[in-house]
mmCIF file of C-alpha atoms in Angstrom:
data_model
loop_
_atom_site.group_PDB
_atom_site.id
_atom_site.type_symbol
_atom_site.label_atom_id
_atom_site.label_comp_id
_atom_site.label_asym_id
_atom_site.label_seq_id
_atom_site.Cartn_x
_atom_site.Cartn_y
_atom_site.Cartn_z
ATOM 1 C CA TYR A 17 -2.357 -12.955 6.396
ATOM 2 C CA LEU A 18 -3.776 -12.632 9.927
ATOM 3 C CA GLY A 19 -0.310 -12.061 11.388
ATOM 4 C CA ARG A 20 0.246 -9.198 8.977
ATOM 5 C CA VAL A 21 -3.147 -7.736 9.864
ATOM 6 C CA ALA A 22 -2.348 -7.890 13.590
ATOM 7 C CA GLU A 23 0.988 -6.145 13.021
ATOM 8 C CA ALA A 24 -0.666 -3.490 10.843
ATOM 9 C CA ARG A 25 -2.997 -2.486 13.672
ATOM 10 C CA THR A 26 -0.031 -0.713 15.274
ATOM 11 C CA SER A 27 2.074 0.164 12.212
ATOM 12 C CA ASN A 28 -0.820 1.230 9.918
ATOM 13 C CA TYR A 29 1.141 -0.462 7.125
ATOM 14 C CA LEU A 30 -0.374 -3.594 5.588
ATOM 15 C CA GLN A 31 1.428 -5.774 3.061
ATOM 16 C CA LEU A 32 -0.923 -8.332 1.464
ATOM 17 C CA GLY A 33 0.962 -8.755 -1.800
ATOM 18 C CA ASP A 34 1.244 -12.093 -3.585
ATOM 19 C CA MET A 35 -1.239 -13.878 -1.336
ATOM 20 C CA GLY A 36 -3.604 -15.164 -4.035
ATOM 21 C CA LEU A 37 -6.463 -13.027 -2.745
ATOM 22 C CA GLN A 38 -9.599 -12.923 -4.878
ATOM 23 C CA ALA A 39 -11.332 -10.499 -2.525
ATOM 24 C CA LEU A 40 -10.170 -8.035 0.094
ATOM 25 C CA PRO A 41 -10.437 -9.672 3.541
ATOM 26 C CA SER A 42 -13.311 -7.993 5.409
ATOM 27 C CA VAL A 43 -11.106 -7.435 8.474
ATOM 28 C CA VAL A 44 -9.152 -4.856 6.454
ATOM 29 C CA LEU A 45 -12.283 -2.708 6.091
ATOM 30 C CA HIS A 46 -12.285 -2.195 9.864
ATOM 31 C CA MET A 47 -8.718 -0.850 9.918
ATOM 32 C CA GLU A 48 -9.717 2.786 9.572
ATOM 33 C CA ALA A 49 -6.290 4.127 10.647
ATOM 34 C CA LEU A 50 -4.512 2.205 7.857
ATOM 35 C CA GLU A 51 -2.205 4.489 5.861
ATOM 36 C CA TYR A 52 -0.491 2.081 3.447
ATOM 37 C CA LEU A 53 -2.000 -0.942 1.721
ATOM 38 C CA ASN A 54 -0.141 -3.173 -0.727
ATOM 39 C CA LEU A 55 -2.336 -5.611 -2.648
ATOM 40 C CA ASP A 56 0.108 -6.313 -5.508
ATOM 41 C CA GLY A 57 0.168 -9.680 -7.214
ATOM 42 C CA ASN A 58 -3.249 -10.969 -6.189
ATOM 43 C CA ASN A 59 -6.313 -11.865 -8.228
ATOM 44 C CA LEU A 60 -8.419 -8.836 -7.287
ATOM 45 C CA LYS A 61 -10.810 -7.521 -9.914
ATOM 46 C CA GLY A 62 -12.146 -4.668 -7.792
ATOM 47 C CA LEU A 63 -12.661 -3.333 -4.281
ATOM 48 C CA PRO A 64 -15.737 -3.564 -2.029
ATOM 49 C CA PRO A 65 -18.039 -0.541 -1.563
ATOM 50 C CA HIS A 66 -17.121 -0.265 2.134
ATOM 51 C CA PHE A 67 -13.548 0.544 1.099
ATOM 52 C CA THR A 68 -14.682 4.143 1.728
ATOM 53 C CA ARG A 69 -14.037 3.469 5.435
ATOM 54 C CA LEU A 70 -10.282 3.575 4.822
ATOM 55 C CA GLN A 71 -10.062 7.372 4.747
ATOM 56 C CA SER A 72 -6.576 7.427 6.311
ATOM 57 C CA LEU A 73 -4.992 5.682 3.318
ATOM 58 C CA THR A 74 -2.230 7.755 1.775
ATOM 59 C CA GLU A 75 -0.846 5.015 -0.477
ATOM 60 C CA ILE A 76 -2.340 1.962 -2.133
ATOM 61 C CA SER A 77 -0.777 -0.424 -4.606
ATOM 62 C CA LEU A 78 -2.913 -2.621 -6.859
ATOM 63 C CA ALA A 79 -0.238 -3.646 -9.393
ATOM 64 C CA SER A 80 -0.364 -7.107 -10.965
ATOM 65 C CA ASN A 81 -4.078 -7.639 -10.389
ATOM 66 C CA PRO A 82 -6.576 -8.289 -13.225
ATOM 67 C CA ILE A 83 -8.277 -4.908 -12.756
ATOM 68 C CA VAL A 84 -9.740 -3.490 -15.973
ATOM 69 C CA ALA A 85 -11.283 -0.414 -14.327
ATOM 70 C CA LEU A 86 -9.970 1.452 -11.315
ATOM 71 C CA PRO A 87 -12.703 1.182 -8.686
ATOM 72 C CA PRO A 88 -14.688 4.437 -8.312
ATOM 73 C CA VAL A 89 -14.515 4.003 -4.523
ATOM 74 C CA LEU A 90 -10.862 5.134 -4.728
ATOM 75 C CA GLY A 91 -12.164 8.598 -5.563
ATOM 76 C CA THR A 92 -13.553 8.903 -2.030
ATOM 77 C CA LEU A 93 -10.132 8.623 -0.373
ATOM 78 C CA SER A 94 -9.337 12.242 0.394
ATOM 79 C CA HIS A 95 -5.826 11.635 1.810
ATOM 80 C CA LEU A 96 -4.570 9.401 -1.013
ATOM 81 C CA GLN A 97 -1.203 10.633 -2.296
ATOM 82 C CA SER A 98 0.055 7.594 -4.186
ATOM 83 C CA LEU A 99 -1.759 5.013 -6.292
ATOM 84 C CA HIS A 100 0.102 2.200 -8.073
ATOM 85 C CA PHE A 101 -1.578 0.092 -10.754
ATOM 86 C CA ASP A 102 -0.976 -1.577 -14.114
ATOM 87 C CA ARG A 103 -2.112 0.426 -17.099
ATOM 88 C CA THR A 104 -1.928 -2.490 -19.521
ATOM 89 C CA LEU A 105 -5.352 -3.970 -18.706
ATOM 90 C CA LEU A 106 -7.122 -0.736 -17.775
ATOM 91 C CA ARG A 107 -10.069 0.454 -19.804
ATOM 92 C CA SER A 108 -11.192 3.034 -17.236
ATOM 93 C CA PRO A 109 -10.222 5.738 -16.548
ATOM 94 C CA PRO A 110 -9.307 6.539 -20.138
ATOM 95 C CA THR A 111 -5.675 7.116 -21.061
ATOM 96 C CA GLU A 112 -6.136 10.887 -21.298
ATOM 97 C CA ILE A 113 -7.207 10.930 -17.621
ATOM 98 C CA LEU A 114 -4.407 8.572 -16.535
ATOM 99 C CA ASP A 115 -1.848 10.780 -18.273
ATOM 100 C CA ARG A 116 -2.929 13.811 -16.217
ATOM 101 C CA GLY A 117 -1.931 12.347 -12.850
ATOM 102 C CA LEU A 118 -3.393 11.300 -9.545
ATOM 103 C CA THR A 119 -5.509 14.393 -8.864
ATOM 104 C CA MET A 120 -7.366 14.011 -12.166
ATOM 105 C CA ILE A 121 -7.700 10.240 -11.748
ATOM 106 C CA LEU A 122 -9.247 10.663 -8.293
ATOM 107 C CA ALA A 123 -11.581 13.432 -9.506
ATOM 108 C CA PHE A 124 -12.742 11.200 -12.368
ATOM 109 C CA LEU A 125 -13.298 8.259 -10.009
ATOM 110 C CA ARG A 126 -15.143 10.477 -7.523
ATOM 111 C CA ARG A 127 -17.557 11.612 -10.248
ATOM 112 C CA LEU A 128 -18.191 7.971 -11.157
ATOM 113 C CA TYR A 129 -18.702 7.052 -7.501
ATOM 114 C CA ASP A 130 -21.147 9.929 -6.945
ATOM 115 C CA ALA A 131 -23.078 9.037 -10.106
ATOM 116 C CA GLN A 132 -23.388 5.399 -8.991
ATOM 117 C CA ALA A 133 -24.409 6.410 -5.455
ATOM 118 C CA SER A 134 -27.149 8.732 -6.699
ATOM 119 C CA GLY A 135 -28.485 6.112 -9.061
#
């Protein structure tokens, strides 16, 4: 994946799908200009807290990962316009939030993130 990371430093587009990742490589957390991140088809169960550094992300795809709850850290991404995920395994956010679209999903996740941060 290091070749893809090097290329993404200029394109701001990172494709890490189907790489068998169990955790997000820490180098990605230092790519603050990244706009697109594809993590489809890995074995990710969540995202690290420092994912908040990726404020330039406009699109992220987490499809085909064993995620049962969308990570609250996604709610901190103020430029996010597109979020792809599998609903089949999800327990959180609840279906009624998922059905209301990205803005409501991100607001829900932001409230969770803030509640966790404040203890």
